[in-house]
XYZ file of C-alpha atoms in Angstrom:
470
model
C 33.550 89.169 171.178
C 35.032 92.583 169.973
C 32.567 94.774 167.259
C 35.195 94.705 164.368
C 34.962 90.352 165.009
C 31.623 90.524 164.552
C 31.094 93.208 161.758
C 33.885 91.096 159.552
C 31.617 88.020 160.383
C 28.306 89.509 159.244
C 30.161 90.545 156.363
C 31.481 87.240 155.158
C 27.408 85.439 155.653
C 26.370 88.720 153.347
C 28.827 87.848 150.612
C 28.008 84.064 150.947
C 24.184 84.466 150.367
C 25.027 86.581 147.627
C 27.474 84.322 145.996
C 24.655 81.532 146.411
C 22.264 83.715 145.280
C 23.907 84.395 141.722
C 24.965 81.848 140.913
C 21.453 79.934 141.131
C 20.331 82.818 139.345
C 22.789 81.809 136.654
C 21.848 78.304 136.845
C 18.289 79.282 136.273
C 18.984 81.779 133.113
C 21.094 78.572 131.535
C 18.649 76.603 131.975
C 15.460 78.406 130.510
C 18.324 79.100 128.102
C 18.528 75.320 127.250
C 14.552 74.765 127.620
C 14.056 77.288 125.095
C 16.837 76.580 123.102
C 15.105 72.677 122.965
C 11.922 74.199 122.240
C 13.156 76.475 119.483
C 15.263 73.578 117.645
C 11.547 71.012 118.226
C 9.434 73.600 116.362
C 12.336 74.228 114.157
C 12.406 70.263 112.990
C 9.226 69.625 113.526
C 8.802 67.566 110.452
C 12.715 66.800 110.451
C 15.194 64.492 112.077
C 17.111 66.194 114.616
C 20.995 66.938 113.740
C 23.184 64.158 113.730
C 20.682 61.899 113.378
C 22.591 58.449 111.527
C 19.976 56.033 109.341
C 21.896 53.139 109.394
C 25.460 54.684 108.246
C 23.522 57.632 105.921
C 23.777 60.732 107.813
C 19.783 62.208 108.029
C 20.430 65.204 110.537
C 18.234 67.714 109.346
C 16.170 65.707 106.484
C 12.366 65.968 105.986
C 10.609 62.992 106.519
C 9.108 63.354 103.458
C 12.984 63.294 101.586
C 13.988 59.760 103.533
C 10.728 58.288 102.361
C 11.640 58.783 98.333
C 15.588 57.882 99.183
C 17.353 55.478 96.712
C 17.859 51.769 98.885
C 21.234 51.640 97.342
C 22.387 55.577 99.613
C 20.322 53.845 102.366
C 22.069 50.146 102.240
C 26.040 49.353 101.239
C 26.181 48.417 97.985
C 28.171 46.041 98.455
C 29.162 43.688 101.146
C 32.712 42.325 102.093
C 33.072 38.891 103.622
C 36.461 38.074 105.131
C 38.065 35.464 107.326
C 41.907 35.515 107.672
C 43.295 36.513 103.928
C 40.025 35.308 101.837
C 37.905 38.123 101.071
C 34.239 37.905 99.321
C 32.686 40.667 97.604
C 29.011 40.326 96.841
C 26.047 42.763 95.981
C 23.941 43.528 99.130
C 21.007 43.576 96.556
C 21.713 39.712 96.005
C 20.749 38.751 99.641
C 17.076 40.106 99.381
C 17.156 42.289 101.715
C 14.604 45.715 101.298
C 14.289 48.723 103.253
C 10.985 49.635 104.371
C 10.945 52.950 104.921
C 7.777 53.654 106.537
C 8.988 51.293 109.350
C 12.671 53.173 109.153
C 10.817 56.459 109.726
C 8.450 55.501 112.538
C 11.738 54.010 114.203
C 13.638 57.288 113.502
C 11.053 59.184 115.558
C 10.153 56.884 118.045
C 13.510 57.795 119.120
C 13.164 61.401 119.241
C 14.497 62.979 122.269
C 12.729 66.028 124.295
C 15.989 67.226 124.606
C 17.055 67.682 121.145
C 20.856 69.295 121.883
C 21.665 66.354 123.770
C 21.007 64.360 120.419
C 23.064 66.426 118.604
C 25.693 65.814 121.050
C 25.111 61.872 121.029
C 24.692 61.221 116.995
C 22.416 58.613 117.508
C 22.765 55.577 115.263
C 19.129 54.130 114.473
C 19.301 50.387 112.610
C 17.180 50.464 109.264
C 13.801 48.123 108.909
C 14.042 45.714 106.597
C 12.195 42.536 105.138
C 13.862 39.966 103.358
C 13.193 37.704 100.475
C 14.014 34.319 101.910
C 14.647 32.855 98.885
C 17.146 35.175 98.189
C 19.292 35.492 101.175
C 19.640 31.416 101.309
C 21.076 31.153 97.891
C 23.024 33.875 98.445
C 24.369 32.625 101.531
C 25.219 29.066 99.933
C 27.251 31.134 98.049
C 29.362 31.988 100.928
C 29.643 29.370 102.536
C 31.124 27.748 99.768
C 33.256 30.085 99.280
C 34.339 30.196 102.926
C 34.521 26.365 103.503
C 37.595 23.966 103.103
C 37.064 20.530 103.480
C 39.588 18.690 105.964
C 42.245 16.826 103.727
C 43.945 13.372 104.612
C 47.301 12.450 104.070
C 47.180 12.348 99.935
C 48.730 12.168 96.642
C 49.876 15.874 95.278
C 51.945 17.237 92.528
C 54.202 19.651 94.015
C 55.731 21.256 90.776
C 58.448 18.241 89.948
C 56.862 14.931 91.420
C 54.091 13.256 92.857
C 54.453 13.221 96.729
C 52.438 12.499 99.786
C 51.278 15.724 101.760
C 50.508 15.766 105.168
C 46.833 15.965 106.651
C 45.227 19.718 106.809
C 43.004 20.920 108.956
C 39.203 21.974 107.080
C 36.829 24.981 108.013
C 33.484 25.022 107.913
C 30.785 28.075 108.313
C 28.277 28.616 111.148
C 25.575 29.291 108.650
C 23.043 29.919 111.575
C 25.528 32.839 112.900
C 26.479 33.837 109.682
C 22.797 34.081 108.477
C 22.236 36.712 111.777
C 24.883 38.670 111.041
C 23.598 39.480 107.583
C 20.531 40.313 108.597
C 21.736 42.410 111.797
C 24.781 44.434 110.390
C 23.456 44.798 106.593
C 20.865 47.003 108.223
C 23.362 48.577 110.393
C 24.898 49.765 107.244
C 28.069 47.995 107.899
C 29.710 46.633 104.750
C 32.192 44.312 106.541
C 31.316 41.236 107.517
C 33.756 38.583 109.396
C 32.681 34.991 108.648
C 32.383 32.570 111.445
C 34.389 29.705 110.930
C 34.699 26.413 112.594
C 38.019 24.189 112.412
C 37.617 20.976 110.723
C 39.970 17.962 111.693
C 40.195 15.614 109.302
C 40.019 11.927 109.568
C 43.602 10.133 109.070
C 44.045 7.326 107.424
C 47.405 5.201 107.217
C 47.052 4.319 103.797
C 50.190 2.886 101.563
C 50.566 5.119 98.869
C 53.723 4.352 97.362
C 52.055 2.052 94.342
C 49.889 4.864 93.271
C 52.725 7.372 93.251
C 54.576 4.821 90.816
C 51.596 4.556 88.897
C 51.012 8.273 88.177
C 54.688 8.583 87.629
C 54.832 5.988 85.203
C 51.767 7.433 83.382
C 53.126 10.847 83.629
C 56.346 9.892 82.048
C 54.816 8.334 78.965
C 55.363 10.952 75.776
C 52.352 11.968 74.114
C 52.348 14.725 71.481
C 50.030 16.897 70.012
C 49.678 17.848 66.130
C 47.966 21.359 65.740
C 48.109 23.491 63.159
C 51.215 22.054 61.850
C 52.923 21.949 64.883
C 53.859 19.724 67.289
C 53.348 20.540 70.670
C 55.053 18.325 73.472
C 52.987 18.452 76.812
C 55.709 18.941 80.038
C 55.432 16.816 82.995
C 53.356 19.537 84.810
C 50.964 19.989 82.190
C 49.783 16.240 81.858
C 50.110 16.087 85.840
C 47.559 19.237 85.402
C 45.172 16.178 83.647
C 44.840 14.693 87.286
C 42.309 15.598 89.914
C 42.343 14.697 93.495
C 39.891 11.825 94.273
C 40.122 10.943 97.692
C 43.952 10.000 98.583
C 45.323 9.492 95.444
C 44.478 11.320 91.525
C 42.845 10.190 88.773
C 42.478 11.452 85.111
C 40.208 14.211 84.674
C 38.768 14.395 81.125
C 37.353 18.364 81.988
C 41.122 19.310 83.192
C 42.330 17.427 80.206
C 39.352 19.179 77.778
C 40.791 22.230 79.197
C 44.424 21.976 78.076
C 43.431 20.594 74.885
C 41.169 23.338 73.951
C 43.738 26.381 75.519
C 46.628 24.535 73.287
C 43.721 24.788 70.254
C 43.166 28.789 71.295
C 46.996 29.496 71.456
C 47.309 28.417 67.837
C 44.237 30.449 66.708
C 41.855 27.347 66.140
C 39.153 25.547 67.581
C 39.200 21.704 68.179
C 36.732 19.721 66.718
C 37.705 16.626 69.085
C 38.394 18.069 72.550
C 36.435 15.423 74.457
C 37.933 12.154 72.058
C 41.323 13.624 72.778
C 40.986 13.518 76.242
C 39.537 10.005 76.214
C 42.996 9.230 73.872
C 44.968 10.748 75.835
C 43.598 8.627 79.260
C 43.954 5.727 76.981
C 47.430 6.438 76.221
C 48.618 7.457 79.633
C 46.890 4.485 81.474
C 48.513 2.139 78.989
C 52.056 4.182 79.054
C 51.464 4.055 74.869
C 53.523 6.694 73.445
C 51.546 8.153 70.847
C 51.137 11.385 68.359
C 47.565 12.535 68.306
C 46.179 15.127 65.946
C 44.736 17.720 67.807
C 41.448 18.496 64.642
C 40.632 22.175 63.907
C 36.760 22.797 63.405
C 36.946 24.706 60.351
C 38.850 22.818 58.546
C 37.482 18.863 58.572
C 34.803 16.763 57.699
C 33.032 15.332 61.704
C 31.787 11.454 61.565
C 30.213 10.757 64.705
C 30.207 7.395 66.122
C 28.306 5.677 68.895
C 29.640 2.056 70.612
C 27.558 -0.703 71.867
C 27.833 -4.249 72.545
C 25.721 -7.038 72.013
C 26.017 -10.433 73.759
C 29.242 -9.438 75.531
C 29.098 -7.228 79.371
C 28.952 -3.486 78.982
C 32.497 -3.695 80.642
C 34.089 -4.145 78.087
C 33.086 -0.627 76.092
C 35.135 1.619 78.502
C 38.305 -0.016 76.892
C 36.784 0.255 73.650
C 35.643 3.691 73.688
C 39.378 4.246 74.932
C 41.175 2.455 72.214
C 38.849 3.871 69.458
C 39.545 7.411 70.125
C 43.146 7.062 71.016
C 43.280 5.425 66.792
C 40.842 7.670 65.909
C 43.129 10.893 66.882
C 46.669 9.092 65.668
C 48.839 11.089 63.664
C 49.316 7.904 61.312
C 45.498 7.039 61.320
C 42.258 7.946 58.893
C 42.385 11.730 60.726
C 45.518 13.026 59.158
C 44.235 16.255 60.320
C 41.160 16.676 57.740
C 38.751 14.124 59.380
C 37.719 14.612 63.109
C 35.450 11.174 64.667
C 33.794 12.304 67.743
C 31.639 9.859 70.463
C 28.414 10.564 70.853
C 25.656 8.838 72.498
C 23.081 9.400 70.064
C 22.772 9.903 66.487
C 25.409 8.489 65.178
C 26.680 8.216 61.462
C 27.623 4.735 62.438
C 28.038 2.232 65.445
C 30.856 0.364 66.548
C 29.578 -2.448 67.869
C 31.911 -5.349 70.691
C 29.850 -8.242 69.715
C 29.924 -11.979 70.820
C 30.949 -14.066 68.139
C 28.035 -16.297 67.764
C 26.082 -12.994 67.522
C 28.485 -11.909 64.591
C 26.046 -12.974 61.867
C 22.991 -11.609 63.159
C 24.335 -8.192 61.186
C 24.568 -9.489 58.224
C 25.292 -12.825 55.854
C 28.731 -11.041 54.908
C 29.571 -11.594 58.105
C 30.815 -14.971 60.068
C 32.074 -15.829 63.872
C 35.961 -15.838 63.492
C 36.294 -12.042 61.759
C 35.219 -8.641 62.222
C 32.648 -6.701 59.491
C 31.249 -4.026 58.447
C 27.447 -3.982 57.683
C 25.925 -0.421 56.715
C 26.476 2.050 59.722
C 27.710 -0.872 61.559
C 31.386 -1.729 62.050
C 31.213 -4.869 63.709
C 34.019 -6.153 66.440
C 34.357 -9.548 67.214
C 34.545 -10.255 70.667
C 36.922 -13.075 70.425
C 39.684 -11.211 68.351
C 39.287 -8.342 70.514
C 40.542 -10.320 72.783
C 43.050 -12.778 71.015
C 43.486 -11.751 67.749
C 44.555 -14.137 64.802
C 46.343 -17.272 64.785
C 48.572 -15.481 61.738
C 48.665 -12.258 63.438
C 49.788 -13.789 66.635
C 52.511 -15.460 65.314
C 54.325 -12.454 63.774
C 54.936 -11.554 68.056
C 53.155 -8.536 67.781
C 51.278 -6.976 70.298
C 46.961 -7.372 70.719
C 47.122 -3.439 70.825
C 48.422 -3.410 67.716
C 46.284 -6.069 66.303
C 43.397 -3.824 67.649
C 44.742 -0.758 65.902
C 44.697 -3.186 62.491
C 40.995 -3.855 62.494
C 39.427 -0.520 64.008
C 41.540 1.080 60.973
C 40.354 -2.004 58.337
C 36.683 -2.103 59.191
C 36.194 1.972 59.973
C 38.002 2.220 56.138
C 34.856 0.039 54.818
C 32.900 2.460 56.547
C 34.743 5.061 54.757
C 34.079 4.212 51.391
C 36.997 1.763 50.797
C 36.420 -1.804 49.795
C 39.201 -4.799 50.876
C 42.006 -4.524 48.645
C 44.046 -8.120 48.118
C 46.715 -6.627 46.223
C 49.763 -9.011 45.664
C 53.320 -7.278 46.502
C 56.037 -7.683 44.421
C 58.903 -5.994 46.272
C 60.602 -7.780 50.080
C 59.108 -6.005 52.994
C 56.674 -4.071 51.461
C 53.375 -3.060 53.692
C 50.168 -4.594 53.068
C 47.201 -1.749 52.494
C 45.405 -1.452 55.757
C 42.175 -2.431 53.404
C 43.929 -5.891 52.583
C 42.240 -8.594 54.583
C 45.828 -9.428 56.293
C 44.764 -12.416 58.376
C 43.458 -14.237 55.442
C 46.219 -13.824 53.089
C 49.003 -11.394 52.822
C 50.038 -12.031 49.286
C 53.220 -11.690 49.938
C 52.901 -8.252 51.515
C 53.890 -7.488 55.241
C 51.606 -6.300 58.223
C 50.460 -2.910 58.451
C 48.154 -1.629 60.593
C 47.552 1.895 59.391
C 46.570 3.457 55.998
C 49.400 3.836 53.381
C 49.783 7.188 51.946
C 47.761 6.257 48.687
C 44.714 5.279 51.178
C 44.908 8.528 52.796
C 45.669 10.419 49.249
C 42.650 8.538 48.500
C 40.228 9.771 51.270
C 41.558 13.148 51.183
C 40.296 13.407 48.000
C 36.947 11.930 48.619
C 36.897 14.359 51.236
């Protein structure tokens, strides 16, 4: 081996060990560089959290302990907290699910996660999940809330209104909540911060039935086509096909009247025409009456301010129950007509307590237990009572039945007669002089008409009458 070989050899193993040599050298200066740059940032937060420290989502990095523990629980918690599934969104205060920060706990977690190396937390940004307790109570009602919100029951094939007619829509799927789930995932990302919540839902299949719907559709359609109109404030308001479609709620697979829905058109009819109505819920029970019967009828809709309110229980005695729901019907339905004792100045309203007079369905061999003015073939009035007699409630008069008019209108005749006694009017057997001319709705027609015709409803001088008693 030559000397030059060798010298270049030695060489090369000199600069190698030197090479080696700095750069653990520079290995060892970075790292006492790092120890004491970790040791200078622990004594410098010593009684701080470490930079980039996260408190749920509220940014702590360099905070005194002493500053977290006095913190507001609204900068510590989301104020609010968004529940979503698909397109439906729910918005509720965070507050309203009981849940409370305890910051003690918080803090203690905050440094139990303290590194020794405190530049390789700045470089992570650790996250630490806040300590909370929760009010039970609280959270459940809170969470009912959702779920409500959140849950669709699964539909069977059914009656609808699409707009222009009553159809059958197909069966739909329903969604339900998994509460347990949901219930974990308030309590686990709330104190994460997170203000975003997706709701666990469930599909629903609903249970089909193959159900003939066809009568019921011709039944609402029917009922929906009868004309009813409404008198307010001088005007006459003519409800579309939508709107008294509006007065029918789904109950199972077909719809039935809804006295709220109906309440609710009545009294936003009242508000567009700047008054209140003094006989929302009557109305709606008139206007069932009149739709289930297909009666066309005009039915003042009474504003507050401006009548006189008799109240009126019903009752029967002798005679089913049963029979008061048709009743109760066909009283407010005369009650509220345009041609009745309302004529806009006098409002009756159903109550089922005290009452400025009770209209009683009574059995006929019961009639005279009210009174000796009374007998068992007519109706009466006795005091607060106006008495109905079961039997022409049901069949009316021999002389009334053979005029061919209707037992509605026969029952419009004597609600009218013996609600006028209650009134203030006394029977009035006029005779009439002139062909065709209408008995007073205070005459006792099926008795005698002296030669007057049939009339069922008070003549103008009646009403002249009462408005002036009024």
């Amino acid at each position: 081996m030559s000397t030059s070989y060798r010298a270049r050899h030695s060489q090369v193993r000199h600069h190698a060990r030197f090479s080696k040599k700095r750069v653990l050298t520079i290995c060892a200066i970075l790292l006492l560089l790092f120890i004491v740059a970790n040791a200078a940032i622990g004594l410098l937060y010593r009684n701080k959290v470490y930079p980039g420290y996260y408190l749920g989502t509220q940014s702590v990095g360099g905070m005194r302990y002493d500053q977290i523990s006095h913190m507001d629980q609204s900068s510590l918690l989301p104020a609010k907290t968004q529940f979503r599934s698909g397109n439906a969104i729910l918005t509720k205060e965070t507050a309203d699910f009981g849940i409370t920060v305890d910051r003690p706990a918080s803090i203690k977690a905050l440094k139990s996660v303290h590194s020794w190396l405190p530049l390789v937390d700045m470089l992570r940004h650790p996250h630490v999940a806040l300590v909370t307790t929760t009010d039970e109570a609280k959270l459940t009602t809170s969470l009912d809330l959702v779920v409500t919100h959140f849950t669709k029951p699964a539909l069977d094939k059914r009656i609808v209104f699409n707009g222009n007619a009553f159809v059958v829509a197909s069966p739909e799927n329903g969604r339900s909540v998994n509460r347990p789930v949901l219930k974990s995932l308030v309590t686990s990302e709330v104190v994460k911060g997170k203000s975003s919540i997706k709701v666990p839902i469930e599909t629903v299949k609903p249970v089909v039935h193959d159900t003939d719907l066809g009568g019921d559709i011709a039944t609402l359609t029917k009922q929906t086509a009868t004309a009813v109109k409404l008198i307010v404030a001088g005007q006459t308001v003519q409800p579309s096909l939508a709107d008294k479609a509006g007065w029918y709620a789904q109950q199972g697979q077909t719809m039935v009247f809804s006295s709220a829905q109906a309440q609710t058109y009545i009294n936003n009819v009242a508000a567009a025409h700047g008054v209140t109505a003094a006989n929302a819920d009557d109305l709606a029970v008139a206007l069932n009456y009149s739709l289930s019967n297909q009666q066309s009828n005009t039915l003042y809709l009474v504003a507050q301010s401006a009548v006189r309110v008799r109240t009126y229980c019903t009752a029967a005695k002798g005679v089913s129950e049963a029979g008061l729901a048709t009743l109760n019907g066909k009283l407010a339905t005369v009650y509220a007509d345009s041609r009745g004792w309302s004529n806009g100045i006098l409002a009756f309203k159903h109550v089922d307590s005290g009452c400025e007079f009770t209209v009683w369905l009574t059995a006929s061999s019961l009639m005279t237990t009210f009174g000796a003015i009374c007998d068992d073939y007519y109706n009466c009035q006795v005091g607060s009572n106006v008495v109905v007699n079961y039997d022409r409630w049901q069949s009316a008069t021999d002389p009334w039945n053979a005029t061919g008019q209707s037992l509605e209108e026969y029952r419009n005749l004597i609600i009218n007669h013996e609600t006028g006694h209650r009134l203030g009017f006394r029977d009035n057997n006029i005779t009439c002089t002139q062909p065709g001319q209408l008995a007073p709705v205070m005459m006792q027609q099926s008795i005698a008409l002296n030669g007057c015709s049939f009339n069922v409803w008070p003549t103008t001088g009646e009403l002249t009458t009462l408005k002036a008693q009024l």
